[in-house]
Coordinates of C-alpha atoms in Angstrom, one line a residue:
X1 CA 43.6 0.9 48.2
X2 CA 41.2 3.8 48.4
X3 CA 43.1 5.0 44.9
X4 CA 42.7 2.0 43.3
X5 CA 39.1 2.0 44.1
X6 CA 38.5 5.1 42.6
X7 CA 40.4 4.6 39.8
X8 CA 38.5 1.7 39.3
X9 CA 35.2 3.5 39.7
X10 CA 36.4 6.5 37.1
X11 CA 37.0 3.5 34.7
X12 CA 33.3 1.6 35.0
X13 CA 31.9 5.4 34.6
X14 CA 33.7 5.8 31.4
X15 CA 32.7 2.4 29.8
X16 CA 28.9 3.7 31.1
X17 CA 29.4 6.5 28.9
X18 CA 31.1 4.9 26.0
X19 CA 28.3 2.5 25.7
X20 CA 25.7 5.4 25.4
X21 CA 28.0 7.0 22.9
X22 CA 27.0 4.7 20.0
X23 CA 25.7 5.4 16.5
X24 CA 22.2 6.9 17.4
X25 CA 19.6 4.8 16.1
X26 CA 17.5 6.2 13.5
X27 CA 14.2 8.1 15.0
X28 CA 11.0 5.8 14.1
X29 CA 8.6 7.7 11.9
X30 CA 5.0 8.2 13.4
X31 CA 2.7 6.5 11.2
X32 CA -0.8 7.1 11.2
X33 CA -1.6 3.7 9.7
X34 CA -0.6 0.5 10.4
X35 CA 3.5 0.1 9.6
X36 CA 4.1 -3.4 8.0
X37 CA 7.7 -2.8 7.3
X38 CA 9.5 -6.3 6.6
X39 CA 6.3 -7.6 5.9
X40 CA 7.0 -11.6 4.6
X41 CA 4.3 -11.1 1.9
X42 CA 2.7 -8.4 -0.4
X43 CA 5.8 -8.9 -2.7
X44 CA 5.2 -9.0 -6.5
X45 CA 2.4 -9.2 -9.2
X46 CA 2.3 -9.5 -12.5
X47 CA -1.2 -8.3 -13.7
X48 CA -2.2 -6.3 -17.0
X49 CA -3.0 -2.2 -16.7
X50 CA -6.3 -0.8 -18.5
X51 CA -4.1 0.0 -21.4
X52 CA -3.4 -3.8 -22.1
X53 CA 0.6 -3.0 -20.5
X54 CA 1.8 -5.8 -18.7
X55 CA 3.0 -4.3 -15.6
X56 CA 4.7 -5.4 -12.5
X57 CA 5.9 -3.5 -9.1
X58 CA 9.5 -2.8 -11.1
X59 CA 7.9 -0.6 -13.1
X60 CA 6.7 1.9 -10.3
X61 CA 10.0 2.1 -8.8
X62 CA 10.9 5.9 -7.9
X63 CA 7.1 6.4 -7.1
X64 CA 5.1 5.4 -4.0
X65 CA 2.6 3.3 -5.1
X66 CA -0.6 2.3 -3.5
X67 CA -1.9 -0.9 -4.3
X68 CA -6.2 -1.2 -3.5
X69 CA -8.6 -4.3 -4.4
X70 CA -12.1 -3.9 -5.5
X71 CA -14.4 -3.9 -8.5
X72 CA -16.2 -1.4 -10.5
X73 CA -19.4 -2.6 -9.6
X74 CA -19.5 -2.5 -5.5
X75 CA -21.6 -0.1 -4.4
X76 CA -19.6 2.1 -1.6
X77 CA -16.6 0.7 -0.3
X78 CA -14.7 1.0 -3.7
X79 CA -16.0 4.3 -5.3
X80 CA -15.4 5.6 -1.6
X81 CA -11.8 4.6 -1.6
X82 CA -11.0 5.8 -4.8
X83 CA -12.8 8.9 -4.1
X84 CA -10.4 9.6 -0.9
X85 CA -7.4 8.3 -3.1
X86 CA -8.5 11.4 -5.3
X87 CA -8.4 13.5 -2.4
X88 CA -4.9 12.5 -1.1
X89 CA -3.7 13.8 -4.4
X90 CA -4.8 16.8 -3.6
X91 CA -3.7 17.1 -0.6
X92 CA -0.3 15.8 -1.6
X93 CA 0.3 18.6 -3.8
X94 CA 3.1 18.7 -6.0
X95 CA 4.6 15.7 -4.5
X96 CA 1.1 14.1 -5.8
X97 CA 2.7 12.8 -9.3
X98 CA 5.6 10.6 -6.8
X99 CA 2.7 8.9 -5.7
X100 CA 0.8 5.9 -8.0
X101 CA -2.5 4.7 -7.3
X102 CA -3.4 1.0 -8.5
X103 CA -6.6 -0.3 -8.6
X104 CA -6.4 -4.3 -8.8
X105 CA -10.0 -5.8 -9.6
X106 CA -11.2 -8.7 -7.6
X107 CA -13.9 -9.3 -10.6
X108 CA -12.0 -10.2 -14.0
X109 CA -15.0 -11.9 -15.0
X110 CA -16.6 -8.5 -15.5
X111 CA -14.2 -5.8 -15.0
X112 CA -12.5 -5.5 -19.0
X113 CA -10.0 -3.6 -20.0
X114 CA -12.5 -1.2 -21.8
X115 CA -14.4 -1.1 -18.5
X116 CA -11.5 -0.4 -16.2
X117 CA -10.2 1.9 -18.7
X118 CA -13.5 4.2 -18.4
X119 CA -13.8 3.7 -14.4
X120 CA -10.4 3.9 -12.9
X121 CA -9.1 7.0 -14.5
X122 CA -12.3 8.9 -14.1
X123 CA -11.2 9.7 -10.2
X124 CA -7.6 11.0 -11.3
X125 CA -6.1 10.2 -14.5
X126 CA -2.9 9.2 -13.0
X127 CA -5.0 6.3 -11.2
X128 CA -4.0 2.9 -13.4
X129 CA -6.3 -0.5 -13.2
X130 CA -5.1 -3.3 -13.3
X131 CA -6.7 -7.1 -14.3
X132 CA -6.1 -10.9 -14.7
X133 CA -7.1 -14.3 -15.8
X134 CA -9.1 -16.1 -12.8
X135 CA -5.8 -17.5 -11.6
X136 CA -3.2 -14.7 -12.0
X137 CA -6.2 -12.8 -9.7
X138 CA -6.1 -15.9 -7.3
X139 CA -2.6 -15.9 -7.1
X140 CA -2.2 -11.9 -6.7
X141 CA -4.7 -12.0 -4.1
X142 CA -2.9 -14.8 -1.9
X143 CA 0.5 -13.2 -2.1
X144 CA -1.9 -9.9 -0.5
X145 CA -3.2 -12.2 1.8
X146 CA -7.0 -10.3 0.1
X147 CA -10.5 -12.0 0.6
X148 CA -12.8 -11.9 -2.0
X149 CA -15.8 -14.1 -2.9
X150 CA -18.7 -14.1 -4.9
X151 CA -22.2 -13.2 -3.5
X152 CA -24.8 -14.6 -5.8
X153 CA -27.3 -12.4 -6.7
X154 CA -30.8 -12.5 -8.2
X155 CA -29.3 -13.3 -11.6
X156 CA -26.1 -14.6 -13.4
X157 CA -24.9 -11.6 -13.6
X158 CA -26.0 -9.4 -10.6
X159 CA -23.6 -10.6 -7.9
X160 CA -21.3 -8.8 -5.5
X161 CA -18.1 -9.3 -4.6
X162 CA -17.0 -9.6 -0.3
X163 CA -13.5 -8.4 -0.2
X164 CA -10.8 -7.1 1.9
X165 CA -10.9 -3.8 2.3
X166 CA -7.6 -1.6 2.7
X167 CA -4.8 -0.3 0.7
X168 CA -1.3 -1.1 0.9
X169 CA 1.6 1.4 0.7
X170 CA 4.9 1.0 -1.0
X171 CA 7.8 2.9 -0.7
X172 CA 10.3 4.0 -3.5
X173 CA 12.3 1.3 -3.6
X174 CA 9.5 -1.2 -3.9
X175 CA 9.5 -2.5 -0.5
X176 CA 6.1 -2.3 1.5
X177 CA 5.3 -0.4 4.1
X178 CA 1.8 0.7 5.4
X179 CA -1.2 -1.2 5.3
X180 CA -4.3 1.7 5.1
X181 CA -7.9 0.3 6.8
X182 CA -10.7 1.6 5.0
X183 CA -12.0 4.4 6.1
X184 CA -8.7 6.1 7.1
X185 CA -8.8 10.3 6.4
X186 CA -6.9 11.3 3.5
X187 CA -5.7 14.0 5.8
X188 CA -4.0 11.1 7.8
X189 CA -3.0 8.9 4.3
X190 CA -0.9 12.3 2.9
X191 CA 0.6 12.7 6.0
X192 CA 2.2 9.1 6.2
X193 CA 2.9 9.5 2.2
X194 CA 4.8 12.9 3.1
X195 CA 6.9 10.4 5.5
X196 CA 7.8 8.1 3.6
X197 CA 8.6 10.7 1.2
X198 CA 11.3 12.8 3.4

């Protein structure tokens, strides 16, 4: 009887250990900004570069890209953005040209080609803009779940543009997976970019 319980007991110990002998599960990487993996939106877009390319998320594939909305016209949140984008290049090193840095305007109405073309670039030449029709920038900016919206100013043409502020992060494959807040180091940004890179 007392053999059979310990026999007993020697095989319950064994399946213990057997269950904690599984595949390891793969160590989750410490992100510094917010980690939207799986995320059941920020797919696709279809939108026109400042070269007058058509260009999608396929053709950044290999790359990480980072996708920001804004205009040329705001008067900090966007040049400040852009300006720390700049900076992450820098900091990324080498690695810097597996990175892509899209800016998407949330004012087609005065953002051109031409214009986009003279701003974007000017904080690293690798940076690409990117425009639409009203609706193609509606419909980009729902699939992003991005707020914009006109603030009127003293004339026609003098408004400003509310808008989300933050960048979005996609990996190699073309799959999304940080979401930047504004304001975020680009110490912090290069280190989750060297992550997703390794």
């Amino acid at each position: 009887m007392k053999k059979r319980f310990y026999l007993l007991l020697t095989a319950l110990f064994a399946t213990a250990l057997l269950a904690g002998c599984g595949k390891p599960e793969a160590p989750k990487l410490a992100f510094k900004n917010m980690d939207i993996t799986g995320a059941a939106y920020a797919r696709e877009f279809s939108l026109t570069d400042h070269t007058g390319q058509r260009r999608t998320l396929a053709d950044y594939k290999g790359k990480l890209v980072l996708m920001f909305f804004g205009y040329t016209q705001c008067p900090d949140v966007c040049p400040t953005t852009m300006a720390d984008m700049a900076q992450v290049m820098k900091e990324m090193g080498p690695d810097a040209d597996k990175v892509q840095v899209l800016f998407v305007t949330v004012d087609p109405e005065r953002d051109t080609q031409k214009l986009l073309a003279e701003y974007v670039p000017a904080f690293d030449k690798r940076f690409v803009g990117l425009y639409g029709t009203l609706d193609e920038t509606a419909r980009v900016a729902k699939e992003f779940k991005v707020y914009y919206a006109k603030v009127e100013g003293e004339t026609d043409n003098s408004y400003t543009v509310d808008h989300t502020a933050g960048t979005y992060v996609f990996d190699r494959e073309g799959k999304i997976r940080l979401f930047i807040r504004h304001g975020e180091t680009p110490a912090a940004v290069a280190h989750d970019l060297k992550l997703l890179l390794s």
